[in-house]
PDB file of N, CA and C in Angstrom:
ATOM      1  N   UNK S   1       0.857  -1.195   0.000  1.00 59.00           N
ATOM      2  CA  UNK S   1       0.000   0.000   0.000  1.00 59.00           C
ATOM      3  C   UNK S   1       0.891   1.242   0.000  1.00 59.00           C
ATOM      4  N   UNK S   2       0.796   2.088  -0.958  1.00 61.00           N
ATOM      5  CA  UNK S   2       1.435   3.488  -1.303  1.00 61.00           C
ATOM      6  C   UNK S   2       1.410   4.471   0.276  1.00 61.00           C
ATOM      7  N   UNK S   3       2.190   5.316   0.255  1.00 81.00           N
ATOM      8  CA  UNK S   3       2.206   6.321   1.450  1.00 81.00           C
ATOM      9  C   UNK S   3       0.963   7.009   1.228  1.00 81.00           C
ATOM     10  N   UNK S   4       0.334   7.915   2.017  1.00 92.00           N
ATOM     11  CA  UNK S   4      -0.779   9.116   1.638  1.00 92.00           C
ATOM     12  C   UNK S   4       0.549  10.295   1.104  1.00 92.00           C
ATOM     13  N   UNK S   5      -0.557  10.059  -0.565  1.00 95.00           N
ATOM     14  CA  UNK S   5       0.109  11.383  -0.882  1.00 95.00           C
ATOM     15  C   UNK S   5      -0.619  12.648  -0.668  1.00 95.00           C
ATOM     16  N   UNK S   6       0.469  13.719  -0.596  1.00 97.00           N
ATOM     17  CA  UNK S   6      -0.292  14.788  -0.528  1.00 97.00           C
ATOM     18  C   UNK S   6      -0.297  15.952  -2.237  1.00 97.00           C
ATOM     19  N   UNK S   7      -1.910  16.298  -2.251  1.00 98.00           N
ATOM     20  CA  UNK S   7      -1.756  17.006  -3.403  1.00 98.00           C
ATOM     21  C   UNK S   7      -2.469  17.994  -3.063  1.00 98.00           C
ATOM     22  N   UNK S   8      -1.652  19.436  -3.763  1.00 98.00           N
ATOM     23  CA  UNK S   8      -2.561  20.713  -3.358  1.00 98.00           C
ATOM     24  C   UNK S   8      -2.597  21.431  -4.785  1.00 98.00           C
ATOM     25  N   UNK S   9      -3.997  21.974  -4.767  1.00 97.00           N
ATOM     26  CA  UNK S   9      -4.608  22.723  -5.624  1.00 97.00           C
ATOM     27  C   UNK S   9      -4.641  24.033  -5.208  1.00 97.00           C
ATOM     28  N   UNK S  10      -3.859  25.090  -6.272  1.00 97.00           N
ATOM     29  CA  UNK S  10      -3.770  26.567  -5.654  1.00 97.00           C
ATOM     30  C   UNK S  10      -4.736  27.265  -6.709  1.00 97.00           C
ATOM     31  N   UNK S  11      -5.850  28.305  -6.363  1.00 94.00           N
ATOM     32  CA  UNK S  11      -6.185  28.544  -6.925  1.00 94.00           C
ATOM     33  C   UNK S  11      -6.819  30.064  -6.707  1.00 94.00           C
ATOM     34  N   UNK S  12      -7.994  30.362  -7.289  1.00 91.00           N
ATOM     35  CA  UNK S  12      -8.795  31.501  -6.837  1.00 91.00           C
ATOM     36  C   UNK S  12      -9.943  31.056  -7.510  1.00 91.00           C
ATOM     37  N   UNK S  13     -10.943  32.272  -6.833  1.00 84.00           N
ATOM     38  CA  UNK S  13     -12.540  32.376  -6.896  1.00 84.00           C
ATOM     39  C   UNK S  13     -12.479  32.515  -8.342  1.00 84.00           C
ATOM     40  N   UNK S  14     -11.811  33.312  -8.689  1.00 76.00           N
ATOM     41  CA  UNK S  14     -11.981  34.072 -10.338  1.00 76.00           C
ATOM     42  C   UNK S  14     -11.034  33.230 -10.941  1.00 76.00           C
ATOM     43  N   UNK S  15     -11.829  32.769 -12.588  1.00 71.00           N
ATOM     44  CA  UNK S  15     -11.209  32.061 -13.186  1.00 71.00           C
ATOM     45  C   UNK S  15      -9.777  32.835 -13.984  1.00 71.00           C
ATOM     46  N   UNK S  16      -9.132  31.772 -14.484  1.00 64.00           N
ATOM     47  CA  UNK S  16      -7.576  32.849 -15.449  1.00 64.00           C
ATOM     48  C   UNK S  16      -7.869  33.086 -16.208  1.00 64.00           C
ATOM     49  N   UNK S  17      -7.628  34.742 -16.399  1.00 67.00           N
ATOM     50  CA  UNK S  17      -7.920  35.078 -17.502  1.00 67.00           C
ATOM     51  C   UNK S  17      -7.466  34.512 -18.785  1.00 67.00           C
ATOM     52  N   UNK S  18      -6.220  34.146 -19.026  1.00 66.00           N
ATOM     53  CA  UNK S  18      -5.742  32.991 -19.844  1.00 66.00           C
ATOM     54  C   UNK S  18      -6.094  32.237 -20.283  1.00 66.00           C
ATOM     55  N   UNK S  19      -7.234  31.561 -18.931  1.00 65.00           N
ATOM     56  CA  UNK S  19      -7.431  29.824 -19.451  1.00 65.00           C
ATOM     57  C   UNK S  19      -9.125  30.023 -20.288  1.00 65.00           C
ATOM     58  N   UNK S  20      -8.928  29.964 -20.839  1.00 67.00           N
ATOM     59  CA  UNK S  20     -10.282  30.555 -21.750  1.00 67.00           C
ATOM     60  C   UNK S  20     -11.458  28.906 -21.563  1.00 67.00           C
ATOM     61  N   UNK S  21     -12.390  29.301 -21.242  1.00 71.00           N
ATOM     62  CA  UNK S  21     -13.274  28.042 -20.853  1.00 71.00           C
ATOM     63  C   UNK S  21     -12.891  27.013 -20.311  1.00 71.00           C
ATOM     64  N   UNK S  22     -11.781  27.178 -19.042  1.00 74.00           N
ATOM     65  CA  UNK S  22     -11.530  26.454 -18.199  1.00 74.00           C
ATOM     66  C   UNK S  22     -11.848  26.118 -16.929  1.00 74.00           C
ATOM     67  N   UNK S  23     -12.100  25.171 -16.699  1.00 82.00           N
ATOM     68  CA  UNK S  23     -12.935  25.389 -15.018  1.00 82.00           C
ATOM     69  C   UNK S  23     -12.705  26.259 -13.742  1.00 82.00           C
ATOM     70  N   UNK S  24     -12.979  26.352 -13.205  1.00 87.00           N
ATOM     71  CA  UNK S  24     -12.666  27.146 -12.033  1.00 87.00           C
ATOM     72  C   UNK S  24     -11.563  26.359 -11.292  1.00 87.00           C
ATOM     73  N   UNK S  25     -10.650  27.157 -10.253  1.00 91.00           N
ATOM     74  CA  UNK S  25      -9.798  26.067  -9.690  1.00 91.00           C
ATOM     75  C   UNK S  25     -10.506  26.084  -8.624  1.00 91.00           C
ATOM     76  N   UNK S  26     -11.685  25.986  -8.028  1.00 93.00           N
ATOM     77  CA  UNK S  26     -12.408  24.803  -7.366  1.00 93.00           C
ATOM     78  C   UNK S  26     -13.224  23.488  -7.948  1.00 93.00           C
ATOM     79  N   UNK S  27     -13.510  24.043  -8.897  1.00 93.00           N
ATOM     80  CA  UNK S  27     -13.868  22.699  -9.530  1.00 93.00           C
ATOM     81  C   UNK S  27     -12.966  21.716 -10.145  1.00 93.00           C
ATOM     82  N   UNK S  28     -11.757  22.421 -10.298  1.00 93.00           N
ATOM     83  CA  UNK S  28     -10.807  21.467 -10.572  1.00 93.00           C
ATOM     84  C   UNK S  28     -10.099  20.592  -9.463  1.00 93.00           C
ATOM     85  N   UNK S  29     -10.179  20.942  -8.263  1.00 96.00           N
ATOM     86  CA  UNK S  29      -9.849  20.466  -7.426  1.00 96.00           C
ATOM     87  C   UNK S  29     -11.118  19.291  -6.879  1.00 96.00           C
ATOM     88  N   UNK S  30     -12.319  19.729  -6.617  1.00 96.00           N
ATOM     89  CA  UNK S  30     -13.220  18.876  -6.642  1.00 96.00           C
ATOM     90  C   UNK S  30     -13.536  17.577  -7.884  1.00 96.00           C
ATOM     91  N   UNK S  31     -13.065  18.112  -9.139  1.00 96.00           N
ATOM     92  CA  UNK S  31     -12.908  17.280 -10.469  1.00 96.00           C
ATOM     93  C   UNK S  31     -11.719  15.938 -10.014  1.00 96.00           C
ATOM     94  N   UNK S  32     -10.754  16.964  -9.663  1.00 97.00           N
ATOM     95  CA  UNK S  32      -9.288  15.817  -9.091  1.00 97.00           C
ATOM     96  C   UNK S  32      -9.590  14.663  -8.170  1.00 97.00           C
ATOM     97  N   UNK S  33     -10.510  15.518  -7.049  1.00 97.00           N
ATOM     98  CA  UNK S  33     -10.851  14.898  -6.087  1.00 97.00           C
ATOM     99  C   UNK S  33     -11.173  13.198  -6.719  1.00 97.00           C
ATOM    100  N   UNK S  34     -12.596  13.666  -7.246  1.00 97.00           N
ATOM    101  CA  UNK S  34     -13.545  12.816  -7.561  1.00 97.00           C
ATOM    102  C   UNK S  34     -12.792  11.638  -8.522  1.00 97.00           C
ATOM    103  N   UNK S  35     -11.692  11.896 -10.011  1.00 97.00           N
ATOM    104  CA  UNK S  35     -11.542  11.254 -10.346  1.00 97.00           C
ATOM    105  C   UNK S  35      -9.994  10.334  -9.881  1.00 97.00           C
ATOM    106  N   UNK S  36      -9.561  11.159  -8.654  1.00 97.00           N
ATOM    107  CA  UNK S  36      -8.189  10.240  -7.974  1.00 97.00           C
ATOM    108  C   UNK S  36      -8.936   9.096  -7.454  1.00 97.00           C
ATOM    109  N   UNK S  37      -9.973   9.317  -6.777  1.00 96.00           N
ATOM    110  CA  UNK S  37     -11.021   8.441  -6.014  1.00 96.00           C
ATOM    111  C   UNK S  37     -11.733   7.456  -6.786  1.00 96.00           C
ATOM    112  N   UNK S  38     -11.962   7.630  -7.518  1.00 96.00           N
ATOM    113  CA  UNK S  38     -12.828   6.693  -8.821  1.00 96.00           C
ATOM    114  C   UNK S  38     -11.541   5.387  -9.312  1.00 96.00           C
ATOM    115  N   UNK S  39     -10.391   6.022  -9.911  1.00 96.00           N
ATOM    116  CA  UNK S  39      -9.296   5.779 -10.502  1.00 96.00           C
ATOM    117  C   UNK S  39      -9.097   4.314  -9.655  1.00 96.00           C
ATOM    118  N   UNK S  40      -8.485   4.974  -8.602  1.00 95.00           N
ATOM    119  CA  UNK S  40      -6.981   4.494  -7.537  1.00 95.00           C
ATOM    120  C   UNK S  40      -8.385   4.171  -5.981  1.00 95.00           C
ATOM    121  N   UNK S  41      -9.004   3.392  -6.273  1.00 93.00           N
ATOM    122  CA  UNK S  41     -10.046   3.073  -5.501  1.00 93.00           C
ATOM    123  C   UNK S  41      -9.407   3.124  -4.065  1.00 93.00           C
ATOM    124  N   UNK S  42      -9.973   3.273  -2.534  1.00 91.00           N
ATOM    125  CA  UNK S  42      -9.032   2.642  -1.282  1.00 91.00           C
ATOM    126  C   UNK S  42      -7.243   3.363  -0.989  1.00 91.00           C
ATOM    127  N   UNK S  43      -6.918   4.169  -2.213  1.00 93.00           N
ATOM    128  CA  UNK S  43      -5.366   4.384  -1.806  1.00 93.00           C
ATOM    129  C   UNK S  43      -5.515   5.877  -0.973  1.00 93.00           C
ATOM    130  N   UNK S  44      -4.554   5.953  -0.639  1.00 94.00           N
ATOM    131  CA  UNK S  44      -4.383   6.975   0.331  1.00 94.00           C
ATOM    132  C   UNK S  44      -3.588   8.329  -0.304  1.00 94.00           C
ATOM    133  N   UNK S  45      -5.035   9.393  -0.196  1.00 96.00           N
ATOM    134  CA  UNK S  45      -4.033  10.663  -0.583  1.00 96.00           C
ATOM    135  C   UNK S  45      -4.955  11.698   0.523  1.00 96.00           C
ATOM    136  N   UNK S  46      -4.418  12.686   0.278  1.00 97.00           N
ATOM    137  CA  UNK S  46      -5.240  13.849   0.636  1.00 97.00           C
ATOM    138  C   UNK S  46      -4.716  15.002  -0.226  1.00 97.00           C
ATOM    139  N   UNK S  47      -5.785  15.804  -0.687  1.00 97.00           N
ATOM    140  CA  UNK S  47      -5.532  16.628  -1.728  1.00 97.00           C
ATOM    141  C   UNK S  47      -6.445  18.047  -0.692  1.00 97.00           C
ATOM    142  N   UNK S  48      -5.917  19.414  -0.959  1.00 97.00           N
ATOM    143  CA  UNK S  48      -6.500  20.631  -0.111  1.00 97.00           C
ATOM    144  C   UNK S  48      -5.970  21.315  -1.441  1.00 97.00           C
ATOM    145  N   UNK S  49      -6.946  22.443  -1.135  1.00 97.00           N
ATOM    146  CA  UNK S  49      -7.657  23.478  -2.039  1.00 97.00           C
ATOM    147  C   UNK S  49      -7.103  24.827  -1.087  1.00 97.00           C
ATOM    148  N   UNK S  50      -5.953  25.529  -1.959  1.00 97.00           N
ATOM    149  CA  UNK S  50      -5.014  26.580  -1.358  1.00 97.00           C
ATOM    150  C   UNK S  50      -6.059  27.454  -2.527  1.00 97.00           C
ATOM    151  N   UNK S  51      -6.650  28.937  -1.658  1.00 96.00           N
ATOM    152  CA  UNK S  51      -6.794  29.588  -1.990  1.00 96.00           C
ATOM    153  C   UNK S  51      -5.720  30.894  -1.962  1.00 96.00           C
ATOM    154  N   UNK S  52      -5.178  31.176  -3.188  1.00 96.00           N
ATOM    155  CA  UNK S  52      -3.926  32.217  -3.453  1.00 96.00           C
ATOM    156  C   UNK S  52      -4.136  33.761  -2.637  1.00 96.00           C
ATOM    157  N   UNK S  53      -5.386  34.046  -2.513  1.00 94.00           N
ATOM    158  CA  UNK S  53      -5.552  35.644  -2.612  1.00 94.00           C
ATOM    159  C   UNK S  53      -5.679  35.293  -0.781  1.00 94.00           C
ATOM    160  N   UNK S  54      -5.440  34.645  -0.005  1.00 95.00           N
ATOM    161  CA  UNK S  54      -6.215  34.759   1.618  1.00 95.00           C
ATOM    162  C   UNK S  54      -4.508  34.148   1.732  1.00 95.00           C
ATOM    163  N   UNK S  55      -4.355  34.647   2.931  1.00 95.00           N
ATOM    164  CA  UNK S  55      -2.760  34.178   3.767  1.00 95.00           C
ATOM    165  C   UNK S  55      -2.448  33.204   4.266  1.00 95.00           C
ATOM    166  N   UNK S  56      -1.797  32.790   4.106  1.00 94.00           N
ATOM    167  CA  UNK S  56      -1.003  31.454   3.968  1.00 94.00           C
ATOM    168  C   UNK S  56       0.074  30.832   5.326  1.00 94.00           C
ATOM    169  N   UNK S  57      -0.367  30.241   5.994  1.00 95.00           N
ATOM    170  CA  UNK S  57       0.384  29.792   7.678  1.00 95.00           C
ATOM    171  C   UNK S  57       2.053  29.050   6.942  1.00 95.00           C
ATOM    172  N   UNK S  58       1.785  28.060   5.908  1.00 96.00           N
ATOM    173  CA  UNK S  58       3.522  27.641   5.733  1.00 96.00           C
ATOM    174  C   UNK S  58       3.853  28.426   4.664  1.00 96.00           C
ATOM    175  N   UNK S  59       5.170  27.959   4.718  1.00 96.00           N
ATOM    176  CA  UNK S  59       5.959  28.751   3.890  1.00 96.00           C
ATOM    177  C   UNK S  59       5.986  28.330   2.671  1.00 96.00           C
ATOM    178  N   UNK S  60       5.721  27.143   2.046  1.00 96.00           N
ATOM    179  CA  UNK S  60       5.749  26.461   0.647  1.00 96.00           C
ATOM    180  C   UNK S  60       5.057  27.307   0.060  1.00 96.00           C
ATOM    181  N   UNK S  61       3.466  26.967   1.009  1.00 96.00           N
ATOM    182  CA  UNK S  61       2.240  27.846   0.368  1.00 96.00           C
ATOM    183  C   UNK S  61       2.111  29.152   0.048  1.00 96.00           C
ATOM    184  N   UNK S  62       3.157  30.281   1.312  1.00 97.00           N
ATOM    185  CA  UNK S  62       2.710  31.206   0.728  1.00 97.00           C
ATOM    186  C   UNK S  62       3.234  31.740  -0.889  1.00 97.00           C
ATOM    187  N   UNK S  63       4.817  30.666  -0.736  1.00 97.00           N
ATOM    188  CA  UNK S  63       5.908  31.129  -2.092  1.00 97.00           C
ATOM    189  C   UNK S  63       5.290  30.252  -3.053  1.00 97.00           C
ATOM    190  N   UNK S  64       4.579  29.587  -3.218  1.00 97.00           N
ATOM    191  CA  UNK S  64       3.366  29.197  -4.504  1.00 97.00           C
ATOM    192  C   UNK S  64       2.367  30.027  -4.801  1.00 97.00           C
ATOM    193  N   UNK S  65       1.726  30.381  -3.729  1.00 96.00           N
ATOM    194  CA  UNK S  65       0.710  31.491  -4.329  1.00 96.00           C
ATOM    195  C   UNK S  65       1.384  32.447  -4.533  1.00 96.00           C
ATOM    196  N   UNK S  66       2.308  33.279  -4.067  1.00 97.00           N
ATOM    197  CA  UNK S  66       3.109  34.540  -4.673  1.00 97.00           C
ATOM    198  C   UNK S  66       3.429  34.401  -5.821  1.00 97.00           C
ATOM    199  N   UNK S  67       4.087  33.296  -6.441  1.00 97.00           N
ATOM    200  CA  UNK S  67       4.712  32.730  -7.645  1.00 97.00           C
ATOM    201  C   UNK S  67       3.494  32.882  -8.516  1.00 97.00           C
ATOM    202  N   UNK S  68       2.155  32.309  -8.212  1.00 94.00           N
ATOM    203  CA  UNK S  68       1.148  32.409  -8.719  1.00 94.00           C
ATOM    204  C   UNK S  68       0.725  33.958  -8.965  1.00 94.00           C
ATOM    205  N   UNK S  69       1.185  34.779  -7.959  1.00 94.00           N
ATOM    206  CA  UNK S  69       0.549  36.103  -8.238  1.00 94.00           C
ATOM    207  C   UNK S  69       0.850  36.622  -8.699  1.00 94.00           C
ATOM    208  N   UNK S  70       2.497  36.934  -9.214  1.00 95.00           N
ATOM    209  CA  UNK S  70       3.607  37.128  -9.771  1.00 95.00           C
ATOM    210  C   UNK S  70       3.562  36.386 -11.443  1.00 95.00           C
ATOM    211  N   UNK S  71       3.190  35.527 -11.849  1.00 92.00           N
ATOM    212  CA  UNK S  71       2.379  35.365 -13.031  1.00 92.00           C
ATOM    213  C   UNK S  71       3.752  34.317 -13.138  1.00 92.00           C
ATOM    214  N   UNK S  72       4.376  33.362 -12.190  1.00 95.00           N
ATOM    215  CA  UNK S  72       5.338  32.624 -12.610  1.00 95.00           C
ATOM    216  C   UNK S  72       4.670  31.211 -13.007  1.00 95.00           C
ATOM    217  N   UNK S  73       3.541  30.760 -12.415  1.00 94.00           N
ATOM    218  CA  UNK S  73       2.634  30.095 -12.709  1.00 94.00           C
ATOM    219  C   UNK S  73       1.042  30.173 -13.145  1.00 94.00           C
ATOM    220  N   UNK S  74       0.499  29.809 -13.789  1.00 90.00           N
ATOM    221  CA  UNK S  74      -0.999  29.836 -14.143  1.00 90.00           C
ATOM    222  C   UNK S  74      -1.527  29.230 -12.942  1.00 90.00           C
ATOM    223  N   UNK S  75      -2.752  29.420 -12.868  1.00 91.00           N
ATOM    224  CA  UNK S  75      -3.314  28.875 -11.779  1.00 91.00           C
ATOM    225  C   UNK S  75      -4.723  28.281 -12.400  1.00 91.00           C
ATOM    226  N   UNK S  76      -5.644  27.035 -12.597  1.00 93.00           N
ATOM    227  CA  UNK S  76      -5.673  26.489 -11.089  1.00 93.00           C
ATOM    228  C   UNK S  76      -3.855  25.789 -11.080  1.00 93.00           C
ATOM    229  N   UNK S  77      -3.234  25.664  -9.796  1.00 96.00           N
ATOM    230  CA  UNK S  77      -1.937  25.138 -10.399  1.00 96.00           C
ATOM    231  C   UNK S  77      -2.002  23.587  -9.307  1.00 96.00           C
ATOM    232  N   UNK S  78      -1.657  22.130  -9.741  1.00 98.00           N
ATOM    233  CA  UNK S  78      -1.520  21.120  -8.971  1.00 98.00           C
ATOM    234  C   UNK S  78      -0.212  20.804  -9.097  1.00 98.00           C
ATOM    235  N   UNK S  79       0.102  20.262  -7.392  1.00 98.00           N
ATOM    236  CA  UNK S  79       1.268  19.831  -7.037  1.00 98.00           C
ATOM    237  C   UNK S  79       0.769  18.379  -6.319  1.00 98.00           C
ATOM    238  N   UNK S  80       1.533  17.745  -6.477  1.00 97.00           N
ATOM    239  CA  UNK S  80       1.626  16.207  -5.533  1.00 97.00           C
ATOM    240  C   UNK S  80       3.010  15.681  -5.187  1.00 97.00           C
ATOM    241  N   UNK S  81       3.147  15.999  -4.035  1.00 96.00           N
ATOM    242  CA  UNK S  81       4.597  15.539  -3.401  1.00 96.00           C
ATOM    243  C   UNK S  81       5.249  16.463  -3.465  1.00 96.00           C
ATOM    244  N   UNK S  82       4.504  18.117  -3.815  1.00 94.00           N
ATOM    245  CA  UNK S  82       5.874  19.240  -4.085  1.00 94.00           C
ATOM    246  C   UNK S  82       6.012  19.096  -5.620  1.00 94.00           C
ATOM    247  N   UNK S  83       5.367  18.483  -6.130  1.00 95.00           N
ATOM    248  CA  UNK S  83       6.003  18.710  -7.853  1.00 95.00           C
ATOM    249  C   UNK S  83       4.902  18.959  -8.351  1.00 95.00           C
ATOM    250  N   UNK S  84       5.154  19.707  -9.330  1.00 97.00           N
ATOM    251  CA  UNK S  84       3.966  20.469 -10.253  1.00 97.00           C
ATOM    252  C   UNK S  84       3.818  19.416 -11.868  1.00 97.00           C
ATOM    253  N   UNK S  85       2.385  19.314 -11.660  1.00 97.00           N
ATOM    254  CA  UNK S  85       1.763  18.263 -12.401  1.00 97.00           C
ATOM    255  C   UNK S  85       1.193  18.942 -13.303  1.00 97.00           C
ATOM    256  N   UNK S  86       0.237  19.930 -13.092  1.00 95.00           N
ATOM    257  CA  UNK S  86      -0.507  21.050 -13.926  1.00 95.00           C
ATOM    258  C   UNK S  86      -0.480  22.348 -13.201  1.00 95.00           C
ATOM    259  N   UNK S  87      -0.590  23.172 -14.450  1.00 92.00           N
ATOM    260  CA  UNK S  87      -1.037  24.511 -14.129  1.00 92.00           C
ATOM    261  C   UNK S  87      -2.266  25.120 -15.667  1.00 92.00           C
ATOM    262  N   UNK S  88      -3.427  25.787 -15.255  1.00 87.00           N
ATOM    263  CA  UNK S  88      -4.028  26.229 -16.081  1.00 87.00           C
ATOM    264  C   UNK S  88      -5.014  25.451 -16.402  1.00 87.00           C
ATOM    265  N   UNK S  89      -4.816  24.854 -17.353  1.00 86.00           N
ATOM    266  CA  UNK S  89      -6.064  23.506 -18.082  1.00 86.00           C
ATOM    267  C   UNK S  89      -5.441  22.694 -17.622  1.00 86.00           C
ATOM    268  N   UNK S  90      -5.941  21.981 -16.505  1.00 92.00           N
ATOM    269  CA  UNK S  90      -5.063  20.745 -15.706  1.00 92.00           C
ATOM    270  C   UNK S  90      -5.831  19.490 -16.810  1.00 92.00           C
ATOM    271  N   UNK S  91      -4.580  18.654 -17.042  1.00 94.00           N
ATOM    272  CA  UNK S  91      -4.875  17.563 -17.652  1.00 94.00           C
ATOM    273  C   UNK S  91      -5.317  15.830 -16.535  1.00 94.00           C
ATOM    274  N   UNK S  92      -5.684  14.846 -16.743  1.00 96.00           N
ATOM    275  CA  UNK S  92      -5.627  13.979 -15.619  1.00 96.00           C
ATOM    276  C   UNK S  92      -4.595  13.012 -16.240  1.00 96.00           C
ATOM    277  N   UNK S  93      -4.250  13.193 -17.341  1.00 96.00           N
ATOM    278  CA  UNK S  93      -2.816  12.178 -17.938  1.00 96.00           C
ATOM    279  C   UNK S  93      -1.382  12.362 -16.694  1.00 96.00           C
ATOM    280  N   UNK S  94      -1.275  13.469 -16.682  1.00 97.00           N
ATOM    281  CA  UNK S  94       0.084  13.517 -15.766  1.00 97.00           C
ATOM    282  C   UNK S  94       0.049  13.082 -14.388  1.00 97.00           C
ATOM    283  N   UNK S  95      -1.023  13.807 -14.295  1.00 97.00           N
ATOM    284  CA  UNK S  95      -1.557  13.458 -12.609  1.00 97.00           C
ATOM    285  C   UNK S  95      -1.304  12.071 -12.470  1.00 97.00           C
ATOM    286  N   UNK S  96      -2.528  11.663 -12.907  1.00 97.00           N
ATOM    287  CA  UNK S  96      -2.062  10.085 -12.619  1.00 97.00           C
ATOM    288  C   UNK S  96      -0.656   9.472 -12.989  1.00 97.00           C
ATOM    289  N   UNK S  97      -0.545   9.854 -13.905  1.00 97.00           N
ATOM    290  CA  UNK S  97       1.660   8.925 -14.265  1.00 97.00           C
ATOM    291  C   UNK S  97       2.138   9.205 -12.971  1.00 97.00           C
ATOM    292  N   UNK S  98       1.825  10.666 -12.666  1.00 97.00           N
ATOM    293  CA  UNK S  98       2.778  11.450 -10.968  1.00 97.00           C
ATOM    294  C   UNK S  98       2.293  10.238 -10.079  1.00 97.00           C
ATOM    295  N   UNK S  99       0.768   9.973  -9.600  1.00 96.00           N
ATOM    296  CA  UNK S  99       0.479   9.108  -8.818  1.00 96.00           C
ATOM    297  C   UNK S  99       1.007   7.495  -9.435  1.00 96.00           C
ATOM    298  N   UNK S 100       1.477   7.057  -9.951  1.00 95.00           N
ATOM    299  CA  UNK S 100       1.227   5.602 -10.531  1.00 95.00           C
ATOM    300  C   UNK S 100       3.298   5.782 -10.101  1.00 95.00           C
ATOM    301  N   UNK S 101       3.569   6.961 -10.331  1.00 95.00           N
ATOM    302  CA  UNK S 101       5.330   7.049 -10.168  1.00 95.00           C
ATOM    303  C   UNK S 101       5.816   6.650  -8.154  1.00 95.00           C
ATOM    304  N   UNK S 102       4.449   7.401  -7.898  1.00 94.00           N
ATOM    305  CA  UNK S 102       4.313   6.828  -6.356  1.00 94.00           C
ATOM    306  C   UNK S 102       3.804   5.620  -5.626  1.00 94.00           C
ATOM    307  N   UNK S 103       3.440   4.993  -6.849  1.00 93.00           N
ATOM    308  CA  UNK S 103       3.000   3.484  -6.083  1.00 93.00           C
ATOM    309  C   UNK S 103       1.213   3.382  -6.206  1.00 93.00           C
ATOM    310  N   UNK S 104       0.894   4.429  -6.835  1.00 94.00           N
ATOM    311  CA  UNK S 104      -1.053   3.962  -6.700  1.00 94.00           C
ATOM    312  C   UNK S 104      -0.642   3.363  -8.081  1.00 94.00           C
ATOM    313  N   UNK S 105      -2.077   2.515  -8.155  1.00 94.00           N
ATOM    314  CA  UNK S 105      -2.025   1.032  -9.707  1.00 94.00           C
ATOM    315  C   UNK S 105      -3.739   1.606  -9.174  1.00 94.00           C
ATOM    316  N   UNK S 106      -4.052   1.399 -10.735  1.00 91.00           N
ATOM    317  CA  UNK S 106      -5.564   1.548 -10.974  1.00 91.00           C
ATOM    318  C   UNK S 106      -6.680   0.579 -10.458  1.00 91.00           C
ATOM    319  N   UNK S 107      -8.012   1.064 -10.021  1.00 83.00           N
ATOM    320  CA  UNK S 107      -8.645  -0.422  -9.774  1.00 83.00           C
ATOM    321  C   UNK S 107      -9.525  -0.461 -11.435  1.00 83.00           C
ATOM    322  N   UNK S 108      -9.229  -1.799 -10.765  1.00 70.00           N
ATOM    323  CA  UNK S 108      -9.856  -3.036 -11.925  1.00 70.00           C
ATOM    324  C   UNK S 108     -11.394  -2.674 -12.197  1.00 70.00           C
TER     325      UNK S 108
END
């Protein structure tokens, strides 16, 4: 059985202006949610929903959302384990390779 990974979704209320008919990064995070869970049935993650524009207690978080504010990243932006998987139009191809590189295997 894989460790609990951890994955965080940074995002805001307002969609990017960039990402032209892209979901919100709450729904992308709720989207992630739903299909890590579907996927990788029983494995252990926990995924949290960093809102960029409200202040930030660690230090990772606040230098991701700055980075984010600072336009070094698109946002919605996902990380798992500290590594950046998506930013913008999050895809679920990488995500999962990232998770499958950590030990989750799909259910049957």
């Amino acid at each position: 059985m894989p460790k609990e990974l951890s994955i965080e979704v940074y995002g805001t209320e307002v969609i990017c202006a960039s990402c032209v008919n892209a979901p919100s990064s709450k729904d992308t995070y709720e989207w992630l949610e739903a299909a890590i869970s579907r996927k990788y049935k029983g494995q252990p993650f926990s995924i949290t929903y960093i809102d960029i524009e409200k202040p930030q207690t660690e230090t990772h978080k606040q230098d991701y959302a700055q980075r984010i504010l600072d336009d070094e990243f698109f946002y919605p932006l996902v990380l798992i384990e500290g590594e950046v998987v998506g930013e913008g139009y999050v895809q679920l191809k990488p995500v999962f390779k990232e998770l499958e590189k950590h030990g989750f295997e799909a259910a049957e």
